[in-house]
Coordinates of C-alpha atoms in Angstrom, one line a residue:
M972 CA 129.2 42.4 70.7
S973 CA 129.0 44.5 74.1
I974 CA 129.6 43.0 77.4
E975 CA 126.1 43.6 78.3
Q976 CA 124.6 41.3 75.6
V977 CA 126.5 38.3 77.0
P978 CA 124.2 35.8 78.8
V979 CA 124.8 35.5 82.4
R980 CA 124.4 31.8 82.4
L981 CA 125.5 29.6 79.5
I982 CA 124.9 26.4 81.1
P983 CA 121.1 26.2 82.0
R984 CA 120.2 25.1 85.4
W985 CA 117.9 22.1 84.4
Y986 CA 121.1 20.7 82.5
T987 CA 123.0 21.0 85.7
A988 CA 120.3 19.5 87.7
V989 CA 119.8 16.7 85.4
C990 CA 123.5 15.7 85.3
L991 CA 124.0 15.8 89.1
T992 CA 121.0 13.8 89.6
L993 CA 121.8 11.1 87.2
L994 CA 125.1 10.8 88.6
S995 CA 124.0 10.8 92.0
V996 CA 121.6 7.8 91.2
A997 CA 124.5 6.0 89.4
L998 CA 126.6 6.4 92.4
V999 CA 124.1 4.8 94.6
V1000 CA 123.2 2.0 92.2
F1001 CA 127.1 0.9 92.1
L1002 CA 127.7 1.3 95.8
V1003 CA 124.6 -1.1 96.4
A1004 CA 126.1 -3.4 93.6
G1005 CA 129.5 -3.4 95.3
L1006 CA 127.8 -4.5 98.7
V1007 CA 125.9 -7.2 97.0
A1008 CA 128.4 -8.6 94.3
T1009 CA 131.3 -10.7 95.3
G1010 CA 134.6 -11.6 93.5
P1011 CA 135.8 -9.5 90.5
M1012 CA 132.5 -8.2 89.7
G1013 CA 132.2 -6.8 93.2
V1014 CA 135.4 -5.2 92.7
A1015 CA 134.5 -3.8 89.5
S1016 CA 131.3 -2.6 91.1
W1017 CA 133.3 -0.6 93.7
G1018 CA 135.4 0.8 90.7
L1019 CA 132.4 2.1 89.0
A1020 CA 131.2 3.6 92.3
V1021 CA 134.6 5.4 92.4
F1022 CA 134.2 6.4 88.8
A1023 CA 130.6 7.7 89.2
G1024 CA 131.6 9.7 92.4
A1025 CA 134.5 11.2 90.7
L1026 CA 132.3 12.4 87.7
L1027 CA 129.7 13.7 90.2
V1028 CA 132.6 15.8 91.8
A1029 CA 133.9 17.0 88.5
A1030 CA 130.3 17.8 87.2
F1031 CA 129.6 19.8 90.4
S1032 CA 133.1 21.6 89.9
A1033 CA 132.3 22.4 86.2
L1034 CA 128.5 22.9 86.2
A1035 CA 127.5 24.2 89.8
R1036 CA 130.5 26.2 90.9
P1037 CA 129.4 29.8 91.4
R1038 CA 131.6 32.0 88.7
R1039 CA 132.4 35.4 90.1
P1040 CA 135.0 37.9 88.6
R1041 CA 138.3 38.1 90.2
E1042 CA 141.8 39.6 89.5
L1043 CA 143.8 37.1 87.3
P1044 CA 147.5 36.1 88.2
T1045 CA 149.8 38.4 86.2
L1046 CA 153.4 37.2 85.1
P1047 CA 156.1 39.6 85.2
D1048 CA 155.8 40.1 81.4
G1049 CA 152.2 41.2 81.8
T1050 CA 150.7 37.9 80.6
R1051 CA 147.4 37.4 82.5
V1052 CA 146.7 33.6 83.2
L1053 CA 143.5 31.6 83.7
V1054 CA 143.9 28.1 84.7
G1055 CA 141.0 25.4 84.9
P1056 CA 140.1 24.5 88.7
R1057 CA 142.2 21.8 90.1
L1058 CA 139.2 19.9 91.5
T1059 CA 137.8 19.6 88.0
V1060 CA 141.0 18.2 86.4
V1061 CA 141.8 15.9 89.4
S1062 CA 138.3 14.5 89.4
L1063 CA 138.3 13.6 85.9
L1064 CA 141.6 11.8 86.0
V1065 CA 140.3 9.8 89.1
A1066 CA 137.3 8.8 86.9
W1067 CA 139.3 8.0 83.9
A1068 CA 141.8 5.9 86.1
A1069 CA 138.7 4.1 87.8
A1070 CA 137.1 3.4 84.5
S1071 CA 140.3 2.0 83.1
A1072 CA 140.7 -0.4 86.1
V1073 CA 137.2 -1.6 85.5
I1074 CA 137.5 -2.3 82.2
G1075 CA 140.7 -4.1 82.9
I1076 CA 139.0 -6.3 85.3
W1077 CA 136.1 -7.1 82.9
V1078 CA 138.7 -7.9 80.1
V1079 CA 140.4 -10.4 82.5
V1080 CA 137.1 -11.8 83.7
A1081 CA 136.1 -12.4 80.1
V1082 CA 139.3 -14.3 79.2
T1083 CA 139.4 -16.4 82.3
D1084 CA 135.5 -17.0 83.0
F1085 CA 133.3 -15.4 80.7
R1086 CA 130.3 -16.6 82.5
E1087 CA 130.8 -14.2 85.5
I1088 CA 130.0 -11.3 83.3
E1089 CA 126.2 -10.5 83.6
A1090 CA 126.0 -8.1 80.8
P1091 CA 128.4 -9.2 77.9
G1092 CA 126.9 -6.6 75.7
A1093 CA 127.5 -3.8 77.9
T1094 CA 130.9 -5.2 78.7
L1095 CA 131.9 -5.4 74.8
L1096 CA 130.7 -1.8 74.3
A1097 CA 132.8 -0.8 77.4
V1098 CA 136.0 -2.4 76.0
I1099 CA 135.5 -1.0 72.7
G1100 CA 135.2 2.4 74.4
A1101 CA 138.5 1.8 76.1
I1102 CA 140.1 0.9 73.0
G1103 CA 139.0 4.4 71.6
M1104 CA 140.5 6.0 74.8
L1105 CA 143.9 4.9 74.0
P1106 CA 144.8 7.9 71.7
D1107 CA 144.1 10.1 74.6
L1108 CA 145.9 7.8 77.0
V1109 CA 149.0 8.3 74.5
R1110 CA 148.5 12.1 74.7
L1111 CA 148.3 12.2 78.5
L1112 CA 151.5 10.2 78.9
T1113 CA 153.4 12.2 76.3
G1114 CA 152.2 15.7 77.7
R1115 CA 149.9 16.6 74.8
L1116 CA 146.6 16.2 76.9
H1117 CA 146.4 19.8 78.6
R1118 CA 144.9 21.2 81.5
W1119 CA 142.7 24.1 80.6
R1120 CA 144.8 27.3 80.6
L1121 CA 144.3 30.8 78.8
E1122 CA 147.4 32.9 78.6
I1123 CA 146.7 36.4 77.5
G1124 CA 149.8 38.3 77.0
P1125 CA 151.1 41.6 75.4
E1126 CA 152.2 39.8 72.4
T1127 CA 150.3 36.6 72.1
V1128 CA 147.1 34.8 73.3
R1129 CA 147.5 31.1 73.9
Y1130 CA 144.7 28.6 75.0
R1131 CA 145.4 25.1 75.9
G1132 CA 142.7 22.6 76.8
Y1133 CA 142.4 18.9 76.4
R1134 CA 143.5 18.3 72.8
T1135 CA 143.7 21.9 71.9
D1136 CA 146.8 24.1 71.8
V1137 CA 146.6 27.2 69.8
T1138 CA 148.7 30.5 69.9
Y1139 CA 147.5 33.7 68.2
R1140 CA 149.3 36.9 67.7
R1141 CA 147.8 39.6 70.0
R1142 CA 147.2 42.0 67.3
D1143 CA 145.1 39.5 65.6
V1144 CA 142.8 39.1 68.4
R1145 CA 139.8 41.4 68.3
G1146 CA 138.2 40.1 71.6
G1147 CA 135.7 37.4 72.1
L1148 CA 132.1 36.2 71.2
V1149 CA 129.7 34.2 73.0
H1150 CA 129.7 30.5 71.8
P1151 CA 126.2 29.3 72.9
R1152 CA 126.7 25.5 72.6
H1153 CA 129.0 22.7 71.7
P1154 CA 130.7 23.8 73.9
A1155 CA 129.3 26.7 75.6
G1156 CA 131.7 29.4 76.1
V1157 CA 133.7 32.2 74.6
E1158 CA 135.0 32.1 71.1
I1159 CA 138.5 34.0 70.5
D1160 CA 137.1 36.5 67.9
L1161 CA 140.2 36.9 65.2
R1162 CA 140.4 40.0 63.0
G1163 CA 139.3 39.4 59.4
G1164 CA 136.8 36.6 60.2
A1165 CA 138.4 34.1 57.6
T1166 CA 139.5 32.0 60.5
K1167 CA 137.6 31.0 63.6
G1168 CA 139.2 31.1 66.7
A1169 CA 139.4 28.5 69.5
V1170 CA 136.3 28.0 72.0
V1171 CA 137.3 28.6 75.5
P1172 CA 134.6 26.5 77.4
A1173 CA 132.7 28.0 80.2
T1174 CA 132.7 24.8 82.3
A1175 CA 136.5 24.6 82.1
F1176 CA 137.1 27.8 84.3
D1177 CA 135.8 29.5 87.4
V1178 CA 135.1 33.1 86.0
P1179 CA 132.1 34.3 84.1
A1180 CA 132.1 34.4 80.4
E1181 CA 132.0 38.4 80.7
Q1182 CA 135.4 38.6 82.3
I1183 CA 137.0 36.2 79.7
I1184 CA 135.6 38.6 76.8
E1185 CA 136.8 41.7 78.8
E1186 CA 140.4 40.2 79.1
L1187 CA 140.6 39.3 75.6
R1188 CA 139.7 42.9 74.5
R1189 CA 142.1 44.6 77.0
R1190 CA 145.1 46.1 75.4

């Protein structure tokens, strides 16, 4: 696939607009709830406002950020490095921490005064979701939950992102292919085609997919 065939925009504008609008509405709703509610539920509402606000910042950074080609940092051995924007990573961590704090408040209130909870069903679902997050929390604390990073060296190509950490021999990498959805990004194209390479998500970096493909093809 030639670089000219790569779509300029992998994330549709309508998707970006919908995500930012919904998160903005959620932020306003939680702020109003924080002003109205009292006690632990008021604190939880402020926590949800922080959660929505942090997600809004992360969504803006990941979806609406202009992506322009730029020269990548190069290590002494010739490895070219692409790292996920700090703003995206930090805002996601803040959202995660805020959600965990809110769920903790709900659990305490459920144990001490269940009648204070206005939506028991939604709270139960949130607690179940929090339990599902525990494996990722363990990965984070043990250093196995990764900031997005692509290293293209003379001998190896390594991609780390969230739960993924894979390394390929440089001679086995032919280049990159557009991966349109789930996630939208660039698939590392391996020689032979028997094994699919990892997908480098477009939302995780601040350069266009065309440049990632060009970097993967460069010798």
